[in-house]
CSV table of C-alpha atoms in Angstrom, one decimal:
chain,number,residue,atom,x,y,z
A,1,MET,CA,0.1,-0.2,0.4
A,2,LYS,CA,2.5,2.6,1.0
A,3,VAL,CA,4.9,1.5,-2.2
A,4,ILE,CA,1.6,2.1,-4.3
A,5,PHE,CA,1.1,5.6,-2.4
A,6,TYR,CA,4.6,6.8,-2.7
A,7,VAL,CA,4.5,5.5,-7.4
A,8,ASN,CA,1.3,8.3,-7.3
A,9,ALA,CA,2.8,11.0,-5.3
A,10,PHE,CA,5.6,10.7,-8.0
A,11,PHE,CA,3.5,10.6,-10.8
A,12,SER,CA,1.1,13.4,-9.7
A,13,LEU,CA,4.5,15.1,-9.2
A,14,VAL,CA,5.4,14.5,-12.5
A,15,PHE,CA,1.9,15.5,-14.1
A,16,ALA,CA,2.1,18.6,-12.2
A,17,LEU,CA,5.0,19.5,-13.8
A,18,GLY,CA,4.0,18.2,-17.3
A,19,VAL,CA,1.2,21.1,-17.1
A,20,LEU,CA,4.0,23.5,-16.2
A,21,PHE,CA,6.3,23.0,-18.6
A,22,GLY,CA,4.4,20.9,-21.7
A,23,LYS,CA,4.8,23.3,-24.9
A,24,ASN,CA,1.7,21.8,-26.6
A,25,PRO,CA,-1.4,23.8,-24.4
A,26,LEU,CA,-3.6,20.1,-25.7
A,27,ARG,CA,-0.6,17.8,-24.0
A,28,SER,CA,-0.3,20.5,-20.5
A,29,ALA,CA,-4.5,20.3,-20.5
A,30,LEU,CA,-4.1,16.2,-20.8
A,31,SER,CA,-1.3,16.1,-17.9
A,32,LEU,CA,-4.0,18.0,-15.6
A,33,LEU,CA,-6.5,15.3,-16.0
A,34,LEU,CA,-4.0,12.3,-15.4
A,35,PHE,CA,-2.8,14.8,-12.3
A,36,PHE,CA,-6.7,15.3,-11.3
A,37,ILE,CA,-7.2,11.2,-11.7
A,38,SER,CA,-4.2,10.8,-9.9
A,39,ILE,CA,-5.1,13.2,-6.9
A,40,SER,CA,-8.5,11.3,-6.6
A,41,LEU,CA,-6.1,8.1,-5.7
A,42,TYR,CA,-5.4,9.7,-2.9
A,43,PHE,CA,-9.1,10.0,-1.9
A,44,PHE,CA,-9.0,6.1,-2.5
A,45,PHE,CA,-6.1,5.3,0.0
A,46,ALA,CA,-7.7,7.7,2.6
A,47,GLY,CA,-10.4,5.1,2.5
A,48,SER,CA,-13.2,7.7,0.7
A,49,ASP,CA,-14.5,6.2,-2.0
A,50,TYR,CA,-17.5,8.9,-2.8
A,51,LEU,CA,-14.6,11.8,-2.8
A,52,GLY,CA,-12.4,10.0,-5.1
A,53,PHE,CA,-15.2,9.3,-7.9
A,54,VAL,CA,-16.8,12.9,-7.8
A,55,GLN,CA,-13.4,14.4,-8.3
A,56,ILE,CA,-13.0,12.2,-11.2
A,57,ILE,CA,-16.7,12.8,-12.1
A,58,VAL,CA,-16.4,16.8,-11.2
A,59,TYR,CA,-13.0,17.4,-12.2
A,60,ALA,CA,-12.0,14.7,-14.8
A,61,GLY,CA,-15.2,14.4,-16.8
A,62,GLY,CA,-16.1,18.2,-16.2
A,63,ILE,CA,-13.6,21.1,-15.6
A,64,ILE,CA,-11.0,19.7,-18.3
A,65,VAL,CA,-13.5,19.1,-21.0
A,66,LEU,CA,-14.1,22.8,-20.5
A,67,ILE,CA,-10.2,23.5,-20.6
A,68,ALA,CA,-10.2,21.3,-23.8
A,69,PHE,CA,-12.6,23.4,-25.5
A,70,VAL,CA,-11.0,27.0,-24.5
A,71,ILE,CA,-8.0,25.2,-26.4
A,72,ILE,CA,-10.3,24.8,-29.3
A,73,ILE,CA,-11.7,27.9,-29.5
A,74,LEU,CA,-8.3,29.7,-29.2
A,75,GLY,CA,-6.7,27.8,-31.3
A,76,LEU,CA,-4.4,25.0,-31.3
A,77,ARG,CA,-0.7,26.4,-31.3
A,78,ARG,CA,2.4,26.0,-30.5
A,79,GLU,CA,3.1,28.1,-26.9
A,80,SER,CA,7.0,28.4,-26.3
A,81,PRO,CA,7.5,29.8,-22.8
A,82,ASP,CA,8.9,32.4,-22.4
A,83,PHE,CA,12.6,32.2,-19.9
A,84,ASP,CA,13.6,35.2,-20.3
A,85,ILE,CA,14.5,36.6,-16.7
A,86,SER,CA,15.9,39.9,-16.2
A,87,LEU,CA,17.5,40.8,-13.0
A,88,ARG,CA,14.1,42.5,-11.5
A,89,SER,CA,12.0,38.8,-12.5
A,90,PHE,CA,15.2,37.6,-10.4
A,91,VAL,CA,14.1,39.5,-7.3
A,92,GLY,CA,10.7,38.7,-7.7
A,93,ILE,CA,11.0,34.6,-7.9
A,94,ILE,CA,13.1,34.8,-4.8
A,95,LEU,CA,10.9,36.7,-3.1
A,96,LEU,CA,8.0,34.7,-4.4
A,97,ALA,CA,9.5,31.4,-3.1
A,98,LEU,CA,10.7,33.2,0.1
A,99,PHE,CA,6.9,33.7,0.4
A,100,ALA,CA,6.2,29.8,-1.0
A,101,LEU,CA,7.8,28.7,1.5
A,102,GLY,CA,6.8,30.4,4.5
A,103,VAL,CA,2.9,29.7,3.3
A,104,LEU,CA,3.6,25.9,3.8
A,105,TYR,CA,5.1,26.0,6.8
A,106,GLY,CA,2.3,27.9,8.2
A,107,MET,CA,-0.1,25.5,6.1
A,108,GLY,CA,2.5,22.4,7.4
A,109,LYS,CA,1.6,23.6,10.8
A,110,SER,CA,-1.4,24.1,11.0
A,111,ILE,CA,-2.4,20.9,9.7
A,112,LEU,CA,-0.7,18.7,11.3
A,113,HIS,CA,-2.6,20.7,14.5
A,114,PHE,CA,-5.8,20.1,12.8
A,115,VAL,CA,-6.0,17.2,11.0
A,116,PRO,CA,-6.8,15.6,13.9
A,117,GLN,CA,-9.6,17.8,15.7
A,118,SER,CA,-11.6,17.0,12.4
A,119,PRO,CA,-15.1,16.6,13.1
A,120,TYR,CA,-16.4,13.9,10.4
A,121,PHE,CA,-14.5,10.8,10.1
A,122,ASP,CA,-17.7,8.9,7.6
A,123,THR,CA,-16.7,9.1,4.3
A,124,SER,CA,-20.0,7.1,3.6
A,125,VAL,CA,-22.7,8.3,1.1
A,126,ALA,CA,-24.9,8.3,3.7
A,127,GLY,CA,-21.8,10.1,6.5
A,128,ILE,CA,-22.0,12.7,3.3
A,129,GLY,CA,-25.0,13.7,3.3
A,130,ASP,CA,-25.8,13.6,7.7
A,131,ALA,CA,-22.9,16.0,7.6
A,132,ILE,CA,-24.1,18.5,4.9
A,133,PHE,CA,-27.6,18.7,5.8
A,134,SER,CA,-26.9,19.1,9.0
A,135,ARG,CA,-23.6,20.4,10.9
A,136,TYR,CA,-22.3,22.1,7.8
A,137,LEU,CA,-26.2,23.3,6.3
A,138,LEU,CA,-25.0,26.9,6.8
A,139,PRO,CA,-21.5,27.0,5.1
A,140,PHE,CA,-23.2,23.8,2.2
A,141,GLU,CA,-26.7,26.5,1.2
A,142,VAL,CA,-23.6,29.4,1.3
A,143,ALA,CA,-21.5,27.4,-1.6
A,144,SER,CA,-24.6,26.9,-3.9
A,145,ILE,CA,-25.5,30.5,-3.1
A,146,LEU,CA,-22.0,31.9,-5.1
A,147,LEU,CA,-22.1,28.9,-7.4
A,148,LEU,CA,-25.4,30.4,-8.2
A,149,VAL,CA,-24.5,34.2,-9.0
A,150,GLY,CA,-21.5,32.4,-10.4
A,151,VAL,CA,-23.9,31.1,-12.7
A,152,VAL,CA,-25.4,34.4,-13.5
A,153,LEU,CA,-22.7,36.3,-13.9
A,154,ALA,CA,-21.5,34.0,-16.8
A,155,PHE,CA,-24.7,34.0,-18.2
A,156,ILE,CA,-24.9,38.3,-18.2
A,157,PHE,CA,-21.0,38.2,-19.6
A,158,ALA,CA,-21.7,35.4,-21.9
A,159,LYS,CA,-25.2,37.7,-23.5
A,160,LYS,CA,-24.8,40.9,-24.7
A,161,GLU,CA,-28.5,41.9,-24.4
A,162,VAL,CA,-30.5,39.8,-21.4
B,1,MET,CA,-3.1,-24.6,-2.8
B,2,ASN,CA,-2.4,-21.5,-1.7
B,3,PRO,CA,-5.6,-19.3,-0.5
B,4,VAL,CA,-4.0,-16.1,-2.6
B,5,PHE,CA,-3.2,-18.0,-5.8
B,6,ARG,CA,-6.2,-19.9,-5.1
B,7,ASP,CA,-8.3,-16.1,-5.5
B,8,VAL,CA,-6.5,-14.6,-8.1
B,9,LEU,CA,-7.0,-17.5,-9.9
B,10,ILE,CA,-11.0,-17.6,-9.3
B,11,THR,CA,-11.1,-13.6,-10.1
B,12,GLY,CA,-8.8,-14.1,-13.3
B,13,VAL,CA,-11.2,-16.5,-14.9
B,14,LYS,CA,-14.0,-14.5,-13.7
B,15,ILE,CA,-12.8,-11.7,-15.6
B,16,ALA,CA,-11.1,-13.7,-18.5
B,17,ILE,CA,-14.9,-14.7,-18.7
B,18,VAL,CA,-16.9,-11.5,-18.3
B,19,ILE,CA,-14.1,-9.6,-21.4
B,20,GLY,CA,-14.6,-12.9,-23.6
B,21,GLY,CA,-18.4,-13.5,-23.2
B,22,MET,CA,-18.6,-9.5,-23.8
B,23,LEU,CA,-16.3,-9.1,-27.0
B,24,GLY,CA,-18.3,-12.4,-28.3
B,25,VAL,CA,-21.2,-10.4,-27.5
B,26,VAL,CA,-20.3,-6.9,-29.7
B,27,ALA,CA,-18.7,-9.0,-32.2
B,28,TYR,CA,-21.9,-10.3,-33.0
B,29,LEU,CA,-23.4,-6.9,-32.6
B,30,THR,CA,-22.5,-5.7,-35.8
B,31,LEU,CA,-24.2,-8.6,-37.2
B,32,MET,CA,-27.4,-8.0,-35.4
B,33,GLU,CA,-27.4,-4.7,-36.3
B,34,ARG,CA,-27.1,-5.1,-39.6
B,35,LYS,CA,-29.9,-7.8,-39.7
B,36,VAL,CA,-32.5,-5.6,-38.0
B,37,VAL,CA,-31.8,-3.0,-40.6
B,38,ALA,CA,-32.2,-5.7,-43.3
B,39,TYR,CA,-35.4,-6.7,-42.2
B,40,ILE,CA,-36.2,-2.5,-41.2
B,41,GLN,CA,-36.1,-1.9,-44.4
B,42,GLU,CA,-37.0,-5.2,-45.8
B,43,ARG,CA,-34.0,-7.2,-47.5
B,44,LEU,CA,-32.1,-9.8,-46.3
B,45,GLY,CA,-28.9,-8.5,-45.1
B,46,PRO,CA,-25.1,-10.3,-44.7
B,47,ASN,CA,-25.9,-14.5,-45.9
B,48,ARG,CA,-22.8,-15.2,-48.0
B,49,VAL,CA,-20.5,-16.0,-45.3
B,50,GLY,CA,-20.6,-19.2,-43.5
B,51,PRO,CA,-25.0,-20.1,-42.7
B,52,TRP,CA,-27.0,-17.1,-42.7
B,53,GLY,CA,-24.1,-15.0,-42.5
B,54,LEU,CA,-23.3,-16.2,-39.4
B,55,LEU,CA,-19.5,-15.8,-40.0
B,56,GLN,CA,-19.1,-12.4,-41.3
B,57,PRO,CA,-18.1,-11.1,-37.6
B,58,ILE,CA,-14.7,-12.9,-38.2
B,59,ALA,CA,-14.4,-12.4,-41.5
B,60,ASP,CA,-14.6,-8.2,-41.1
B,61,GLY,CA,-12.5,-8.7,-38.1
B,62,ILE,CA,-9.4,-10.3,-40.2
B,63,LYS,CA,-10.5,-7.7,-42.9
B,64,LEU,CA,-9.2,-5.0,-40.4
B,65,PHE,CA,-6.5,-6.6,-38.9
B,66,PHE,CA,-4.7,-7.4,-42.1
B,67,LYS,CA,-5.3,-3.7,-43.5
B,68,GLU,CA,-2.8,-0.8,-43.6
B,69,ASP,CA,-2.5,0.9,-40.2
B,70,VAL,CA,-2.3,4.5,-41.9
B,71,ILE,CA,-1.0,7.5,-39.4
B,72,PRO,CA,-0.9,10.8,-41.3
B,73,ALA,CA,2.1,12.8,-41.9
B,74,HIS,CA,-0.2,15.7,-39.7
B,75,VAL,CA,-1.4,14.3,-36.4
B,76,ASP,CA,-0.2,14.8,-33.1
B,77,LYS,CA,0.6,10.7,-32.6
B,78,VAL,CA,0.6,10.4,-29.2
B,79,LEU,CA,-2.5,11.3,-28.5
B,80,TYR,CA,-3.9,9.8,-32.0
B,81,VAL,CA,-2.8,6.4,-30.8
B,82,ILE,CA,-3.9,7.1,-27.2
B,83,ALA,CA,-7.5,7.6,-28.3
B,84,PRO,CA,-9.0,4.9,-29.7
B,85,MET,CA,-7.9,2.8,-26.4
B,86,ILE,CA,-9.1,5.0,-23.6
B,87,VAL,CA,-12.0,4.2,-25.9
B,88,MET,CA,-12.4,1.0,-26.3
B,89,THR,CA,-10.9,0.6,-22.2
B,90,MET,CA,-13.3,2.9,-21.1
B,91,ALA,CA,-16.3,0.5,-22.9
B,92,VAL,CA,-15.6,-2.6,-21.4
B,93,MET,CA,-15.1,-0.9,-17.6
B,94,PRO,CA,-18.6,-0.9,-16.6
B,95,PHE,CA,-18.9,-4.6,-16.5
B,96,VAL,CA,-16.7,-4.8,-14.0
B,97,ILE,CA,-19.7,-4.1,-11.4
B,98,ILE,CA,-23.3,-5.2,-13.1
B,99,PRO,CA,-24.3,-7.8,-11.8
B,100,PHE,CA,-25.3,-11.2,-14.0
B,101,SER,CA,-26.9,-13.2,-12.0
B,102,LYS,CA,-27.1,-13.5,-7.9
B,103,ARG,CA,-23.7,-14.2,-7.3
B,104,PHE,CA,-21.1,-13.5,-10.2
B,105,TYR,CA,-20.1,-10.5,-10.3
B,106,LEU,CA,-16.9,-9.4,-10.3
B,107,SER,CA,-17.0,-6.8,-8.0
B,108,ASP,CA,-19.5,-4.9,-5.5
B,109,ILE,CA,-18.5,-1.6,-4.7
B,110,ASN,CA,-20.8,0.2,-2.4
B,111,VAL,CA,-20.4,4.1,-5.1
B,112,GLY,CA,-20.8,1.7,-8.0
B,113,ILE,CA,-23.2,4.4,-10.0
B,114,LEU,CA,-20.7,7.2,-9.0
B,115,LEU,CA,-18.4,4.3,-11.0
B,116,LEU,CA,-20.0,4.4,-13.7
B,117,LEU,CA,-20.5,8.2,-14.1
B,118,ALA,CA,-16.8,8.9,-13.7
B,119,ILE,CA,-16.2,6.2,-16.5
B,120,SER,CA,-18.6,7.9,-18.6
B,121,GLY,CA,-17.0,11.4,-17.9
B,122,ILE,CA,-13.9,9.6,-18.6
B,123,ASN,CA,-14.7,7.9,-21.9
B,124,THR,CA,-15.6,11.8,-23.3
B,125,TYR,CA,-11.8,11.7,-23.5
B,126,GLY,CA,-11.3,9.2,-26.0
B,127,VAL,CA,-13.5,10.7,-28.5
B,128,LEU,CA,-12.0,14.1,-28.0
B,129,LEU,CA,-9.0,13.5,-28.6
B,130,ALA,CA,-9.4,11.4,-31.4
B,131,GLY,CA,-10.7,14.6,-32.9
B,132,LEU,CA,-8.3,17.2,-31.5
B,133,SER,CA,-5.4,14.8,-32.3
B,134,SER,CA,-6.5,14.5,-36.1
B,135,ASN,CA,-5.4,17.5,-37.0
B,136,SER,CA,-8.2,18.2,-39.3
B,137,LYS,CA,-11.2,19.9,-40.2
B,138,TYR,CA,-14.2,17.8,-40.1
B,139,SER,CA,-12.8,15.7,-36.9
B,140,MET,CA,-12.6,18.7,-34.7
B,141,ILE,CA,-15.6,19.4,-35.3
B,142,GLY,CA,-16.7,16.4,-34.6
B,143,GLY,CA,-14.8,16.2,-31.5
B,144,LEU,CA,-16.5,20.0,-30.6
B,145,ARG,CA,-19.8,18.5,-30.7
B,146,VAL,CA,-18.6,15.2,-28.7
B,147,ALA,CA,-17.5,16.7,-26.1
B,148,SER,CA,-20.3,20.1,-25.7
B,149,GLN,CA,-22.9,17.1,-26.5
B,150,LEU,CA,-21.9,14.8,-23.9
B,151,ILE,CA,-21.2,17.2,-21.3
B,152,SER,CA,-25.0,18.1,-21.9
B,153,TYR,CA,-26.3,14.6,-21.3
B,154,GLU,CA,-24.5,13.4,-18.1
B,155,VAL,CA,-26.3,16.0,-16.3
B,156,ALA,CA,-29.1,15.1,-17.7
B,157,LEU,CA,-28.1,10.7,-16.7
B,158,ALA,CA,-26.4,11.9,-13.8
B,159,LEU,CA,-29.9,13.1,-12.1
B,160,ALA,CA,-31.6,10.0,-13.6
B,161,PHE,CA,-29.0,8.0,-11.2
B,162,VAL,CA,-30.1,10.3,-8.1
B,163,GLY,CA,-34.2,9.2,-9.0
B,164,ILE,CA,-33.1,5.7,-8.7
B,165,VAL,CA,-30.1,5.8,-6.1
B,166,LEU,CA,-33.1,7.8,-4.0
B,167,TRP,CA,-36.0,5.0,-5.0
B,168,SER,CA,-33.4,1.9,-3.8
B,169,GLY,CA,-31.6,3.7,-1.0
B,170,SER,CA,-28.6,2.7,-1.9
B,171,MET,CA,-25.6,3.4,-5.0
B,172,SER,CA,-24.5,-0.2,-5.5
B,173,LEU,CA,-25.1,-2.0,-8.1
B,174,VAL,CA,-25.9,-5.5,-6.3
B,175,LYS,CA,-28.2,-3.6,-4.0
B,176,ILE,CA,-30.2,-1.4,-6.5
B,177,VAL,CA,-31.0,-5.0,-7.9
B,178,GLU,CA,-31.8,-6.5,-4.9
B,179,ALA,CA,-34.3,-3.9,-4.2
B,180,GLN,CA,-35.8,-4.2,-7.3
B,181,HIS,CA,-37.8,-7.9,-6.2
B,182,THR,CA,-40.9,-6.7,-6.1
B,183,ILE,CA,-41.4,-4.5,-8.8
B,184,TRP,CA,-39.1,-2.8,-11.2
B,185,ASN,CA,-37.3,0.4,-11.4
B,186,ILE,CA,-39.3,1.0,-14.5
B,187,VAL,CA,-42.6,1.4,-12.8
B,188,PRO,CA,-42.3,4.1,-9.9
B,189,GLN,CA,-38.9,5.5,-11.5
B,190,ILE,CA,-41.0,5.9,-15.3
B,191,ILE,CA,-39.8,9.4,-16.0
B,192,GLY,CA,-36.5,8.7,-14.7
B,193,PHE,CA,-36.5,5.8,-17.2
B,194,ILE,CA,-37.5,7.7,-20.3
B,195,VAL,CA,-35.1,11.1,-20.2
B,196,PHE,CA,-32.3,8.2,-19.0
B,197,PHE,CA,-32.8,6.3,-22.0
B,198,ILE,CA,-33.0,9.9,-24.2
B,199,ALA,CA,-29.6,10.4,-22.8
B,200,ALA,CA,-28.3,7.2,-22.8
B,201,LEU,CA,-29.3,7.3,-26.5
B,202,ALA,CA,-26.9,11.2,-27.3
B,203,GLU,CA,-24.0,9.5,-25.0
B,204,LEU,CA,-24.1,6.7,-27.3
B,205,ASN,CA,-23.8,8.9,-30.8
B,206,ARG,CA,-26.4,7.3,-31.5
B,207,ILE,CA,-29.2,8.4,-34.2
B,208,PRO,CA,-30.8,10.6,-34.0
B,209,PHE,CA,-28.2,12.0,-31.2
B,210,ASP,CA,-25.4,11.2,-33.9
B,211,LEU,CA,-24.5,14.7,-34.8
B,212,PRO,CA,-20.9,14.0,-34.0
B,213,GLU,CA,-20.0,11.2,-37.1
B,214,ALA,CA,-22.8,12.8,-38.8
B,215,GLU,CA,-21.7,11.5,-42.2
B,216,ALA,CA,-23.3,14.2,-44.6
B,217,GLU,CA,-21.7,16.9,-43.1
B,218,LEU,CA,-18.7,15.5,-41.3
B,219,VAL,CA,-17.5,12.7,-43.7
B,220,ALA,CA,-16.8,10.8,-40.4
B,221,GLY,CA,-16.5,12.9,-37.0
B,222,TYR,CA,-13.7,12.7,-35.4
B,223,HIS,CA,-12.6,9.6,-36.1
B,224,THR,CA,-12.1,10.6,-40.1
B,225,GLU,CA,-8.6,10.2,-40.4
B,226,TYR,CA,-8.9,6.7,-38.6
B,227,SER,CA,-7.9,3.1,-40.6
B,228,SER,CA,-7.1,0.0,-39.6
B,229,MET,CA,-7.2,-1.7,-36.4
B,230,LYS,CA,-7.2,1.7,-35.0
B,231,PHE,CA,-11.1,2.7,-36.5
B,232,ALA,CA,-11.8,-0.9,-35.6
B,233,LEU,CA,-11.2,-0.1,-31.7
B,234,PHE,CA,-13.5,2.7,-32.5
B,235,TYR,CA,-16.4,0.5,-33.9
B,236,LEU,CA,-16.4,-1.9,-31.3
B,237,GLY,CA,-16.1,0.7,-28.4
B,238,GLU,CA,-18.6,2.1,-30.1
B,239,TYR,CA,-20.8,-1.2,-29.9
B,240,ALA,CA,-19.1,-1.9,-26.6
B,241,ASN,CA,-20.7,1.2,-24.9
B,242,LEU,CA,-24.1,-0.3,-26.5
B,243,THR,CA,-23.8,-3.4,-24.7
B,244,ALA,CA,-22.8,-1.3,-21.3
B,245,MET,CA,-25.5,0.6,-21.7
B,246,SER,CA,-27.7,-1.7,-22.3
B,247,ALA,CA,-26.3,-3.7,-19.2
B,248,ILE,CA,-26.3,-0.9,-17.3
B,249,ILE,CA,-30.5,0.1,-18.0
B,250,THR,CA,-31.0,-3.3,-17.4
B,251,THR,CA,-29.3,-3.4,-14.0
B,252,VAL,CA,-30.6,-0.2,-13.2
B,253,TYR,CA,-34.2,0.3,-14.4
B,254,LEU,CA,-35.1,-3.5,-15.6
B,255,GLY,CA,-34.6,-5.9,-12.5
B,256,GLY,CA,-31.6,-7.5,-13.5
B,257,TRP,CA,-30.9,-10.9,-13.4
B,258,GLN,CA,-34.4,-11.3,-11.4
B,259,GLY,CA,-36.9,-12.7,-12.8
B,260,PRO,CA,-39.3,-16.7,-12.2
B,261,TRP,CA,-38.2,-19.8,-13.8
B,262,LEU,CA,-35.3,-19.4,-15.8
B,263,PRO,CA,-31.5,-18.9,-14.4
B,264,GLY,CA,-30.9,-15.4,-13.7
B,265,PHE,CA,-28.0,-15.1,-16.0
B,266,VAL,CA,-30.7,-16.2,-18.8
B,267,TRP,CA,-33.0,-13.4,-17.6
B,268,PHE,CA,-30.4,-10.9,-17.9
B,269,ALA,CA,-29.2,-11.8,-21.1
B,270,ILE,CA,-32.5,-11.6,-22.6
B,271,LYS,CA,-33.2,-8.4,-20.8
B,272,MET,CA,-30.1,-6.5,-22.2
B,273,PHE,CA,-31.1,-8.2,-25.5
B,274,ILE,CA,-34.2,-6.6,-25.8
B,275,VAL,CA,-32.9,-3.3,-24.9
B,276,LEU,CA,-30.0,-3.6,-27.7
B,277,PHE,CA,-33.2,-4.3,-30.4
B,278,VAL,CA,-34.8,-0.8,-28.7
B,279,PHE,CA,-32.1,0.7,-29.8
B,280,MET,CA,-31.2,-0.6,-33.4
B,281,TRP,CA,-35.1,0.0,-34.1
B,282,ILE,CA,-34.7,3.6,-33.1
B,283,ARG,CA,-31.7,4.1,-35.2
B,284,TRP,CA,-33.1,2.9,-37.7
B,285,THR,CA,-36.3,5.0,-37.7
B,286,TYR,CA,-35.7,8.4,-36.8
B,287,PRO,CA,-33.9,10.6,-38.6
B,288,ARG,CA,-31.3,12.8,-37.2
B,289,PHE,CA,-31.3,16.7,-34.9
B,290,ARG,CA,-30.6,19.8,-35.9
B,291,PHE,CA,-27.4,20.6,-33.6
B,292,ASP,CA,-29.0,23.2,-31.4
B,293,GLN,CA,-32.0,21.3,-30.7
B,294,LEU,CA,-29.8,18.5,-29.4
B,295,ILE,CA,-28.5,20.9,-27.0
B,296,GLY,CA,-31.8,22.2,-26.3
B,297,VAL,CA,-33.6,18.5,-25.7
B,298,GLY,CA,-30.9,18.0,-23.0
B,299,TRP,CA,-30.9,21.4,-21.6
B,300,LYS,CA,-34.3,22.9,-21.1
B,301,LEU,CA,-36.4,19.4,-21.4
B,302,LEU,CA,-34.5,16.1,-20.1
B,303,VAL,CA,-33.0,18.4,-17.4
B,304,PRO,CA,-36.1,19.3,-16.0
B,305,LEU,CA,-38.1,16.3,-16.0
B,306,ALA,CA,-34.9,14.8,-14.1
B,307,LEU,CA,-35.2,17.6,-11.6
B,308,LEU,CA,-39.4,17.0,-11.7
B,309,ASN,CA,-38.2,13.3,-11.1
B,310,ILE,CA,-36.5,14.0,-8.5
B,311,ALA,CA,-38.5,15.7,-6.4
B,312,ILE,CA,-41.5,12.7,-7.1
B,313,THR,CA,-39.2,10.2,-5.4
B,314,ALA,CA,-38.6,12.1,-2.8
B,315,ILE,CA,-42.2,12.9,-2.4
B,316,LEU,CA,-43.1,9.3,-2.8
B,317,ARG,CA,-40.5,7.8,-0.5
B,318,ILE,CA,-41.5,9.8,2.9
B,319,TYR,CA,-45.4,9.2,1.9
B,320,ILE,CA,-45.4,5.5,0.9
């Protein structure tokens, strides 16, 4: 089990780097797809089949198709990433790296403290439904209203006359 | 014998039976389709190769094997080769969780319905990548149409599944079949069944929703540039998807292996072939939709109907 986990972690990294450094936008989208599938494997390892499959359905099945759509509509050009580093951007990169390290350190600390206190471990479908409709009802509804606002806004942007 | 080894052996034999049986069914579906269309159009259909044309699929297979495998110079080679593999693999996957009889199934996972949705989500990429990697305008438009069509109809399909899950109280296919002991799901879920069936037609790219490969406008759509065995994989994948979808409909709506007198496996096969026949019947009866009509039907008719079905099911579950 542990070996599979580390192999999967390695491949997640490879696919994530493939997204960043791929020259062909379509292949980048494809490695993003593989990256999402490997992420879903973590959920399976954690014993939550439900979240794993939802991850595949929503991200792999929905979002990447939309990304592929955008690539088709904007044209399949080969983009060469621009690595022309000047002094100013060099300083910027260093500052960004320091900032990222700080964020990672903070996150690592808070996650280490946070995980054992997480109140729900029941990750079955019934357990998640229970959590959504009782304890986390308010955040769930707020999130759904946020999504609804997003949908309405998308319509307003897409259509010139509403 | 070592128990681990024995388990692996048994599972391996089961997988071989399922895959082999399914590929056999798929090969002979091509013959069945041609026989059915011949019957509908009052002609004889293939009858030269073997008695009643029974060896026709084998002859077709051999022909496709020995054709030259052309990879056009202008394609994205890696994606071009991967695409038909994705189609065929994802078409076989649903059989992992379908219960063929009371005891014979490969695996029973408690979120089986979600697995089916995930598979159909990944399945989109096979045709989409074929369309995009071919670098030809017909393939490109075919791929574009596939993407929008599958995305639209997956929503209706998933919402129809929600009705089933509410009614049966489980996402495991084995439990869903057992819950249909007294009455098949098609009766209380008739609206859901209609939505599911129409959405399934669209997911399978069959007439009246076969716009991704509309030969009148797009030559052959996303597989225009494919030849030989790669073309055959698309063709077989299409029929494997058809078989899988019929098996899913049988399991989820028609009571699966349940039925009197005959053994479960026989009932499953009978029901599955009736569904397959209805799919073929529709294909050779109706003309093709226009593309805006297709998207309109998906979002403005099927999705509201599926939501209505969920509301009705929820009310029935509470008060009955």
